[in-house]
Amino acid sequence: MEWSKPITVDEMYGDWDYDVAVELLEQSLSPRRALSIFDTVESLGVGPESVVLDIGGRDGFHALMMAERFGCRVMAVDPAPANIDEGLKRIAEHDHGSQVEIELGAIEEIPASDNEFDLVFSRDMLNHVADQDRGLAECVRVLKPGGAMVVHEVFETELMEPREAARLYADLACVPERMVADSFEDVAERAGFTIESLEMIGSEWYEASQEAGTAPNYALQISRLRRSKGELLEKLGEIPYRVMYGNALWSLYLFIGKLETRLYVLRAPQ
Ligand SMILES: C[S@@+](CC[C@H](N)C(=O)[O-])C[C@H]1O[C@@H](n2cnc3c(N)ncnc32)[C@H](O)[C@@H]1O
Protein backbone atom coordinates (compact mmCIF):
# COMPACT_ATOMS: atom_id res chain seq x y z
CA MET A 1 0.00 0.00 0.00
CA GLU A 2 1.24 3.48 -0.87
CA TRP A 3 0.06 5.02 2.45
CA SER A 4 0.90 3.64 5.88
CA LYS A 5 -2.66 3.54 7.24
CA PRO A 6 -6.25 3.71 5.99
CA ILE A 7 -8.18 6.99 6.23
CA THR A 8 -10.86 7.11 8.92
CA VAL A 9 -14.41 8.38 8.34
CA ASP A 10 -13.66 11.37 10.58
CA GLU A 11 -10.61 12.25 8.49
CA MET A 12 -12.42 11.75 5.21
CA TYR A 13 -15.29 14.07 6.11
CA GLY A 14 -13.11 16.25 8.31
CA ASP A 15 -11.81 19.75 8.21
CA TRP A 16 -10.55 20.16 4.68
CA ASP A 17 -12.01 22.06 1.75
CA TYR A 18 -13.26 19.89 -1.09
CA ASP A 19 -13.86 22.91 -3.35
CA VAL A 20 -10.26 24.08 -2.97
CA ALA A 21 -9.08 20.64 -3.98
CA VAL A 22 -11.36 20.59 -7.03
CA GLU A 23 -10.19 24.03 -8.07
CA LEU A 24 -6.55 22.96 -7.84
CA LEU A 25 -7.28 19.98 -10.04
CA GLU A 26 -8.92 22.22 -12.64
CA GLN A 27 -5.56 23.89 -13.24
CA SER A 28 -3.55 22.67 -16.18
CA LEU A 29 -0.06 21.35 -15.53
CA SER A 30 0.87 22.46 -19.07
CA PRO A 31 1.43 18.96 -20.41
CA ARG A 32 3.56 18.39 -23.48
CA ARG A 33 1.52 17.69 -26.62
CA ALA A 34 2.03 14.68 -28.86
CA LEU A 35 3.59 17.02 -31.43
CA SER A 36 6.52 17.46 -29.02
CA ILE A 37 7.99 14.34 -30.62
CA PHE A 38 8.88 16.55 -33.59
CA ASP A 39 10.82 18.92 -31.32
CA THR A 40 12.94 15.92 -30.44
CA VAL A 41 13.34 15.13 -34.16
CA GLU A 42 14.30 18.77 -34.79
CA SER A 43 16.89 18.69 -32.01
CA LEU A 44 18.65 15.95 -33.99
CA GLY A 45 19.26 18.34 -36.88
CA VAL A 46 16.77 16.89 -39.37
CA GLY A 47 16.41 19.27 -42.33
CA PRO A 48 15.97 19.43 -46.10
CA GLU A 49 19.06 17.26 -46.73
CA SER A 50 17.85 14.47 -44.43
CA VAL A 51 16.36 11.13 -45.39
CA VAL A 52 14.06 9.64 -42.75
CA LEU A 53 12.49 6.20 -42.34
CA ASP A 54 9.15 6.08 -40.53
CA ILE A 55 8.97 2.42 -39.55
CA GLY A 56 5.45 1.23 -38.80
CA GLY A 57 4.42 4.48 -40.45
CA ARG A 58 0.76 3.50 -40.90
CA ASP A 59 -0.66 5.56 -43.80
CA GLY A 60 2.14 8.12 -44.05
CA PHE A 61 0.45 10.55 -41.65
CA HIS A 62 3.59 11.38 -39.66
CA ALA A 63 5.85 11.00 -42.71
CA LEU A 64 3.93 13.82 -44.38
CA MET A 65 4.09 15.94 -41.24
CA MET A 66 7.88 15.55 -41.12
CA ALA A 67 8.21 16.27 -44.85
CA GLU A 68 6.24 19.46 -44.36
CA ARG A 69 7.95 20.64 -41.19
CA PHE A 70 11.57 19.74 -42.02
CA GLY A 71 11.64 19.68 -45.83
CA CYS A 72 13.18 16.20 -45.61
CA ARG A 73 12.45 13.09 -47.66
CA VAL A 74 10.64 10.32 -45.79
CA MET A 75 9.94 6.69 -46.50
CA ALA A 76 7.10 5.15 -44.52
CA VAL A 77 7.09 1.35 -44.21
CA ASP A 78 4.15 -0.62 -42.86
CA PRO A 79 3.05 -4.27 -43.10
CA ALA A 80 -0.71 -3.61 -43.38
CA PRO A 81 -1.85 -3.45 -47.03
CA ALA A 82 -4.86 -1.28 -46.05
CA ASN A 83 -2.45 1.32 -44.62
CA ILE A 84 -0.44 1.37 -47.85
CA ASP A 85 -3.59 1.87 -49.96
CA GLU A 86 -4.73 4.70 -47.70
CA GLY A 87 -1.21 6.15 -47.64
CA LEU A 88 -0.92 6.27 -51.44
CA LYS A 89 -4.12 8.32 -51.57
CA ARG A 90 -3.02 10.59 -48.72
CA ILE A 91 0.38 11.20 -50.33
CA ALA A 92 -1.16 11.93 -53.75
CA GLU A 93 -3.38 14.61 -52.21
CA HIS A 94 -0.77 16.27 -49.98
CA ASP A 95 1.27 19.36 -50.93
CA HIS A 96 4.45 17.66 -49.69
CA GLY A 97 3.58 14.23 -51.12
CA SER A 98 6.46 14.34 -53.62
CA GLN A 99 8.90 14.07 -50.67
CA VAL A 100 7.23 10.92 -49.29
CA GLU A 101 7.16 7.28 -50.35
CA ILE A 102 5.25 4.47 -48.72
CA GLU A 103 6.22 0.81 -48.97
CA LEU A 104 4.79 -2.46 -47.76
CA GLY A 105 7.26 -4.05 -45.35
CA ALA A 106 8.18 -4.75 -41.76
CA ILE A 107 10.91 -3.83 -39.33
CA GLU A 108 12.23 -7.40 -39.39
CA GLU A 109 13.13 -7.00 -43.08
CA ILE A 110 13.20 -3.33 -44.06
CA PRO A 111 12.85 -2.80 -47.82
CA ALA A 112 15.84 -0.45 -48.07
CA SER A 113 19.59 -0.70 -48.65
CA ASP A 114 22.32 -0.33 -46.07
CA ASN A 115 23.18 3.14 -44.70
CA GLU A 116 20.23 4.80 -46.46
CA PHE A 117 18.74 6.93 -43.68
CA ASP A 118 19.86 9.74 -41.37
CA LEU A 119 17.04 9.01 -38.93
CA VAL A 120 14.68 6.16 -38.12
CA PHE A 121 11.41 7.30 -36.58
CA SER A 122 9.46 4.65 -34.70
CA ARG A 123 6.22 5.77 -33.12
CA ASP A 124 4.10 3.39 -31.14
CA MET A 125 4.86 0.23 -33.09
CA LEU A 126 7.57 -1.79 -31.31
CA ASN A 127 5.07 -3.41 -28.92
CA HIS A 128 3.86 -5.46 -31.90
CA VAL A 129 7.31 -6.82 -32.74
CA ALA A 130 8.15 -10.21 -31.22
CA ASP A 131 11.69 -10.39 -32.60
CA GLN A 132 12.93 -6.95 -31.67
CA ASP A 133 16.57 -8.07 -31.85
CA ARG A 134 16.10 -8.65 -35.54
CA GLY A 135 14.05 -5.47 -35.97
CA LEU A 136 16.55 -3.17 -34.28
CA ALA A 137 19.47 -4.84 -36.08
CA GLU A 138 17.67 -3.94 -39.31
CA CYS A 139 17.36 -0.33 -38.12
CA VAL A 140 21.11 -0.21 -37.49
CA ARG A 141 21.71 -1.67 -40.97
CA VAL A 142 19.63 0.95 -42.82
CA LEU A 143 20.91 3.89 -40.74
CA LYS A 144 24.02 5.79 -41.76
CA PRO A 145 26.86 5.23 -39.27
CA GLY A 146 26.17 7.39 -36.22
CA GLY A 147 22.55 7.98 -37.31
CA ALA A 148 19.76 8.37 -34.77
CA MET A 149 16.58 6.50 -34.03
CA VAL A 150 13.67 8.17 -32.25
CA VAL A 151 11.54 5.62 -30.41
CA HIS A 152 8.18 6.46 -28.91
CA GLU A 153 6.81 3.52 -26.96
CA VAL A 154 4.36 2.72 -24.21
CA PHE A 155 5.50 0.42 -21.40
CA GLU A 156 3.81 -1.13 -18.41
CA THR A 157 4.61 0.09 -14.90
CA GLU A 158 4.66 -1.72 -11.56
CA LEU A 159 0.97 -0.81 -11.15
CA MET A 160 -0.10 -3.13 -13.99
CA GLU A 161 -1.57 -6.43 -12.77
CA PRO A 162 -0.81 -9.60 -14.77
CA ARG A 163 -4.42 -10.58 -15.56
CA GLU A 164 -5.43 -7.16 -16.80
CA ALA A 165 -2.21 -6.93 -18.78
CA ALA A 166 -2.84 -10.29 -20.48
CA ARG A 167 -6.30 -9.25 -21.62
CA LEU A 168 -5.22 -5.80 -22.81
CA TYR A 169 -2.22 -7.04 -24.78
CA ALA A 170 -4.28 -9.81 -26.40
CA ASP A 171 -6.87 -7.27 -27.57
CA LEU A 172 -4.22 -4.97 -29.06
CA ALA A 173 -1.83 -7.50 -30.66
CA CYS A 174 0.93 -6.49 -28.25
CA VAL A 175 3.69 -8.96 -27.36
CA PRO A 176 3.73 -9.07 -23.53
CA GLU A 177 7.54 -9.26 -23.28
CA ARG A 178 7.80 -6.11 -25.38
CA MET A 179 5.86 -4.07 -22.82
CA VAL A 180 8.84 -3.99 -20.42
CA ALA A 181 11.12 -0.95 -20.71
CA ASP A 182 14.24 -2.66 -19.30
CA SER A 183 13.89 -5.41 -21.86
CA PHE A 184 13.62 -2.84 -24.68
CA GLU A 185 16.76 -1.07 -23.45
CA ASP A 186 18.63 -4.40 -23.41
CA VAL A 187 17.54 -5.13 -26.99
CA ALA A 188 18.60 -1.65 -28.14
CA GLU A 189 22.05 -2.08 -26.61
CA ARG A 190 22.43 -5.59 -28.04
CA ALA A 191 21.71 -4.15 -31.50
CA GLY A 192 24.65 -1.76 -31.00
CA PHE A 193 22.66 1.37 -30.17
CA THR A 194 23.67 3.76 -27.40
CA ILE A 195 20.76 5.25 -25.45
CA GLU A 196 21.43 8.95 -25.91
CA SER A 197 18.39 10.32 -24.12
CA LEU A 198 15.13 9.30 -22.48
CA GLU A 199 12.18 11.65 -22.05
CA MET A 200 9.54 10.36 -19.65
CA ILE A 201 6.26 11.48 -21.20
CA GLY A 202 4.03 9.39 -18.92
CA SER A 203 0.44 10.47 -19.54
CA GLU A 204 1.21 14.04 -20.68
CA TRP A 205 0.21 13.67 -24.33
CA TYR A 206 -3.12 12.22 -23.23
CA GLU A 207 -3.66 15.02 -20.73
CA ALA A 208 -2.91 17.56 -23.44
CA SER A 209 -5.38 16.06 -25.89
CA GLN A 210 -8.10 15.95 -23.23
CA GLU A 211 -7.44 19.59 -22.35
CA ALA A 212 -7.56 20.54 -26.03
CA GLY A 213 -10.77 18.58 -26.50
CA THR A 214 -9.25 16.66 -29.40
CA ALA A 215 -9.47 13.15 -27.95
CA PRO A 216 -12.53 10.97 -27.33
CA ASN A 217 -13.91 10.49 -23.86
CA TYR A 218 -12.34 7.07 -23.28
CA ALA A 219 -14.13 6.42 -19.98
CA LEU A 220 -17.47 6.97 -21.68
CA GLN A 221 -16.44 4.69 -24.55
CA ILE A 222 -15.58 1.89 -22.12
CA SER A 223 -18.85 2.29 -20.27
CA ARG A 224 -20.83 2.11 -23.51
CA LEU A 225 -18.79 -0.82 -24.82
CA ARG A 226 -19.54 -2.70 -21.61
CA ARG A 227 -23.21 -1.80 -21.25
CA SER A 228 -24.08 -2.40 -24.88
CA LYS A 229 -21.72 -5.30 -25.49
CA GLY A 230 -24.16 -7.59 -27.30
CA GLU A 231 -25.49 -4.94 -29.67
CA LEU A 232 -22.07 -3.42 -30.39
CA LEU A 233 -20.51 -6.84 -30.97
CA GLU A 234 -23.23 -7.58 -33.48
CA LYS A 235 -22.87 -4.21 -35.25
CA LEU A 236 -19.08 -4.00 -35.19
CA GLY A 237 -17.89 -7.61 -35.08
CA GLU A 238 -15.47 -9.09 -32.56
CA ILE A 239 -12.18 -7.61 -33.81
CA PRO A 240 -13.30 -3.95 -33.98
CA TYR A 241 -15.11 -4.35 -30.65
CA ARG A 242 -11.99 -5.69 -28.95
CA VAL A 243 -9.66 -3.12 -30.54
CA MET A 244 -11.95 -0.23 -29.55
CA TYR A 245 -12.21 -1.63 -26.03
CA GLY A 246 -8.46 -2.18 -25.85
CA ASN A 247 -7.64 1.30 -27.19
CA ALA A 248 -9.94 3.00 -24.70
CA LEU A 249 -8.59 0.92 -21.83
CA TRP A 250 -5.02 1.61 -22.95
CA SER A 251 -5.76 5.33 -22.67
CA LEU A 252 -7.30 4.99 -19.22
CA TYR A 253 -4.34 2.89 -18.04
CA LEU A 254 -2.03 5.67 -19.24
CA PHE A 255 -4.03 8.17 -17.21
CA ILE A 256 -3.84 6.07 -14.06
CA GLY A 257 -0.20 5.17 -14.49
CA LYS A 258 -0.43 1.45 -15.27
CA LEU A 259 1.16 2.36 -18.61
CA GLU A 260 3.65 5.12 -19.37
CA THR A 261 4.91 6.71 -22.56
CA ARG A 262 8.64 7.05 -23.11
CA LEU A 263 10.59 8.78 -25.83
CA TYR A 264 14.10 7.49 -26.50
CA VAL A 265 16.82 8.75 -28.79
CA LEU A 266 19.13 5.90 -29.77
CA ARG A 267 22.45 6.42 -31.54
CA ALA A 268 23.75 3.88 -34.04
CA PRO A 269 27.42 2.91 -33.97
CA GLN A 270 29.87 4.98 -36.11
C1 LIG B 1 -0.32 1.88 -33.15
S1 LIG B 1 0.04 1.92 -34.85
C2 LIG B 1 1.10 3.33 -34.93
C3 LIG B 1 1.18 3.90 -36.29
C4 LIG B 1 1.99 5.20 -36.40
N1 LIG B 1 3.39 4.96 -36.21
C5 LIG B 1 1.48 6.21 -35.40
O1 LIG B 1 2.18 6.53 -34.44
O2 LIG B 1 0.35 6.67 -35.56
C6 LIG B 1 1.18 0.55 -35.03
C7 LIG B 1 1.66 0.38 -36.46
O3 LIG B 1 2.71 -0.59 -36.48
C8 LIG B 1 2.58 -1.36 -37.65
N2 LIG B 1 3.31 -2.64 -37.44
C9 LIG B 1 2.92 -3.74 -36.78
N3 LIG B 1 3.87 -4.69 -36.81
C10 LIG B 1 4.92 -4.15 -37.50
C11 LIG B 1 6.19 -4.63 -37.90
N4 LIG B 1 6.60 -5.87 -37.58
N5 LIG B 1 7.00 -3.82 -38.62
C12 LIG B 1 6.60 -2.57 -38.95
N6 LIG B 1 5.40 -2.06 -38.59
C13 LIG B 1 4.56 -2.84 -37.90
C14 LIG B 1 1.06 -1.53 -37.80
O4 LIG B 1 0.68 -1.92 -39.10
C15 LIG B 1 0.58 -0.13 -37.42
O5 LIG B 1 0.50 0.74 -38.54
PDB file of N, CA, C and O and ligand atoms in Angstrom, residues 55-58 62 78-80 83 105-108 123-125 128-129, ligand 1:
ATOM      1  N   ILE A  55       9.255   3.869 -39.574  1.00  0.00           N
ATOM      2  CA  ILE A  55       8.970   2.425 -39.550  1.00  0.00           C
ATOM      3  C   ILE A  55       7.668   2.186 -38.775  1.00  0.00           C
ATOM      4  O   ILE A  55       7.481   2.739 -37.703  1.00  0.00           O
ATOM      5  N   GLY A  56       6.794   1.368 -39.365  1.00  0.00           N
ATOM      6  CA  GLY A  56       5.450   1.231 -38.800  1.00  0.00           C
ATOM      7  C   GLY A  56       4.693   2.531 -39.006  1.00  0.00           C
ATOM      8  O   GLY A  56       3.939   2.979 -38.153  1.00  0.00           O
ATOM      9  N   GLY A  57       4.884   3.103 -40.184  1.00  0.00           N
ATOM     10  CA  GLY A  57       4.425   4.477 -40.447  1.00  0.00           C
ATOM     11  C   GLY A  57       2.975   4.576 -40.874  1.00  0.00           C
ATOM     12  O   GLY A  57       2.566   5.592 -41.439  1.00  0.00           O
ATOM     13  N   ARG A  58       2.210   3.504 -40.625  1.00  0.00           N
ATOM     14  CA  ARG A  58       0.761   3.496 -40.904  1.00  0.00           C
ATOM     15  C   ARG A  58       0.498   3.992 -42.329  1.00  0.00           C
ATOM     16  O   ARG A  58       0.999   3.414 -43.267  1.00  0.00           O
ATOM     17  N   HIS A  62       2.473  10.663 -40.282  1.00  0.00           N
ATOM     18  CA  HIS A  62       3.591  11.379 -39.663  1.00  0.00           C
ATOM     19  C   HIS A  62       4.712  11.646 -40.668  1.00  0.00           C
ATOM     20  O   HIS A  62       5.441  12.633 -40.537  1.00  0.00           O
ATOM     21  N   ASP A  78       5.166  -0.026 -43.737  1.00  0.00           N
ATOM     22  CA  ASP A  78       4.151  -0.619 -42.864  1.00  0.00           C
ATOM     23  C   ASP A  78       3.711  -1.956 -43.458  1.00  0.00           C
ATOM     24  O   ASP A  78       3.623  -2.091 -44.679  1.00  0.00           O
ATOM     25  N   PRO A  79       3.418  -2.944 -42.582  1.00  0.00           N
ATOM     26  CA  PRO A  79       3.053  -4.269 -43.104  1.00  0.00           C
ATOM     27  C   PRO A  79       1.574  -4.443 -43.435  1.00  0.00           C
ATOM     28  O   PRO A  79       1.183  -5.495 -43.948  1.00  0.00           O
ATOM     29  N   ALA A  80       0.735  -3.435 -43.162  1.00  0.00           N
ATOM     30  CA  ALA A  80      -0.710  -3.609 -43.379  1.00  0.00           C
ATOM     31  C   ALA A  80      -1.097  -3.059 -44.750  1.00  0.00           C
ATOM     32  O   ALA A  80      -1.020  -1.837 -44.971  1.00  0.00           O
ATOM     33  N   ASN A  83      -3.157   0.071 -44.923  1.00  0.00           N
ATOM     34  CA  ASN A  83      -2.450   1.322 -44.624  1.00  0.00           C
ATOM     35  C   ASN A  83      -1.722   1.850 -45.863  1.00  0.00           C
ATOM     36  O   ASN A  83      -1.646   3.062 -46.079  1.00  0.00           O
ATOM     37  N   GLY A 105       6.077  -3.403 -45.920  1.00  0.00           N
ATOM     38  CA  GLY A 105       7.256  -4.055 -45.350  1.00  0.00           C
ATOM     39  C   GLY A 105       7.178  -4.054 -43.843  1.00  0.00           C
ATOM     40  O   GLY A 105       6.204  -3.552 -43.263  1.00  0.00           O
ATOM     41  N   ALA A 106       8.185  -4.628 -43.222  1.00  0.00           N
ATOM     42  CA  ALA A 106       8.179  -4.750 -41.764  1.00  0.00           C
ATOM     43  C   ALA A 106       9.572  -4.483 -41.232  1.00  0.00           C
ATOM     44  O   ALA A 106      10.569  -4.572 -41.972  1.00  0.00           O
ATOM     45  N   ILE A 107       9.631  -4.183 -39.950  1.00  0.00           N
ATOM     46  CA  ILE A 107      10.915  -3.830 -39.328  1.00  0.00           C
ATOM     47  C   ILE A 107      11.898  -5.011 -39.362  1.00  0.00           C
ATOM     48  O   ILE A 107      13.104  -4.805 -39.371  1.00  0.00           O
ATOM     49  N   GLU A 108      11.357  -6.225 -39.405  1.00  0.00           N
ATOM     50  CA  GLU A 108      12.230  -7.400 -39.391  1.00  0.00           C
ATOM     51  C   GLU A 108      12.974  -7.568 -40.714  1.00  0.00           C
ATOM     52  O   GLU A 108      13.963  -8.294 -40.797  1.00  0.00           O
ATOM     53  N   ARG A 123       7.213   5.209 -34.064  1.00  0.00           N
ATOM     54  CA  ARG A 123       6.222   5.765 -33.124  1.00  0.00           C
ATOM     55  C   ARG A 123       5.169   4.714 -32.833  1.00  0.00           C
ATOM     56  O   ARG A 123       4.414   4.313 -33.717  1.00  0.00           O
ATOM     57  N   ASP A 124       5.196   4.229 -31.631  1.00  0.00           N
ATOM     58  CA  ASP A 124       4.102   3.393 -31.137  1.00  0.00           C
ATOM     59  C   ASP A 124       3.918   2.121 -31.964  1.00  0.00           C
ATOM     60  O   ASP A 124       2.794   1.772 -32.304  1.00  0.00           O
ATOM     61  N   MET A 125       5.003   1.451 -32.293  1.00  0.00           N
ATOM     62  CA  MET A 125       4.863   0.229 -33.087  1.00  0.00           C
ATOM     63  C   MET A 125       5.673  -0.946 -32.544  1.00  0.00           C
ATOM     64  O   MET A 125       5.363  -2.097 -32.857  1.00  0.00           O
ATOM     65  N   HIS A 128       4.396  -4.389 -31.050  1.00  0.00           N
ATOM     66  CA  HIS A 128       3.862  -5.456 -31.898  1.00  0.00           C
ATOM     67  C   HIS A 128       4.942  -6.436 -32.357  1.00  0.00           C
ATOM     68  O   HIS A 128       4.618  -7.443 -32.987  1.00  0.00           O
ATOM     69  N   VAL A 129       6.204  -6.103 -32.084  1.00  0.00           N
ATOM     70  CA  VAL A 129       7.309  -6.823 -32.740  1.00  0.00           C
ATOM     71  C   VAL A 129       7.911  -7.865 -31.796  1.00  0.00           C
ATOM     72  O   VAL A 129       8.596  -7.520 -30.832  1.00  0.00           O
TER      73      VAL A 129
HETATM   74  C1  LIG B   1      -0.323   1.875 -33.148  1.00  0.00           C
HETATM   75  S1  LIG B   1       0.042   1.916 -34.851  1.00  0.00           S
HETATM   76  C2  LIG B   1       1.104   3.329 -34.925  1.00  0.00           C
HETATM   77  C3  LIG B   1       1.182   3.900 -36.291  1.00  0.00           C
HETATM   78  C4  LIG B   1       1.985   5.198 -36.396  1.00  0.00           C
HETATM   79  N1  LIG B   1       3.394   4.962 -36.206  1.00  0.00           N
HETATM   80  C5  LIG B   1       1.477   6.206 -35.401  1.00  0.00           C
HETATM   81  O1  LIG B   1       2.181   6.530 -34.442  1.00  0.00           O
HETATM   82  O2  LIG B   1       0.349   6.670 -35.562  1.00  0.00           O
HETATM   83  C6  LIG B   1       1.179   0.552 -35.026  1.00  0.00           C
HETATM   84  C7  LIG B   1       1.655   0.382 -36.465  1.00  0.00           C
HETATM   85  O3  LIG B   1       2.709  -0.593 -36.484  1.00  0.00           O
HETATM   86  C8  LIG B   1       2.577  -1.362 -37.651  1.00  0.00           C
HETATM   87  N2  LIG B   1       3.311  -2.640 -37.435  1.00  0.00           N
HETATM   88  C9  LIG B   1       2.919  -3.740 -36.779  1.00  0.00           C
HETATM   89  N3  LIG B   1       3.874  -4.685 -36.814  1.00  0.00           N
HETATM   90  C10 LIG B   1       4.918  -4.149 -37.504  1.00  0.00           C
HETATM   91  C11 LIG B   1       6.187  -4.634 -37.903  1.00  0.00           C
HETATM   92  N4  LIG B   1       6.600  -5.871 -37.584  1.00  0.00           N
HETATM   93  N5  LIG B   1       6.997  -3.815 -38.620  1.00  0.00           N
HETATM   94  C12 LIG B   1       6.598  -2.567 -38.953  1.00  0.00           C
HETATM   95  N6  LIG B   1       5.397  -2.056 -38.593  1.00  0.00           N
HETATM   96  C13 LIG B   1       4.564  -2.836 -37.896  1.00  0.00           C
HETATM   97  C14 LIG B   1       1.058  -1.528 -37.799  1.00  0.00           C
HETATM   98  O4  LIG B   1       0.678  -1.918 -39.105  1.00  0.00           O
HETATM   99  C15 LIG B   1       0.582  -0.127 -37.421  1.00  0.00           C
HETATM  100  O5  LIG B   1       0.504   0.738 -38.537  1.00  0.00           O
END
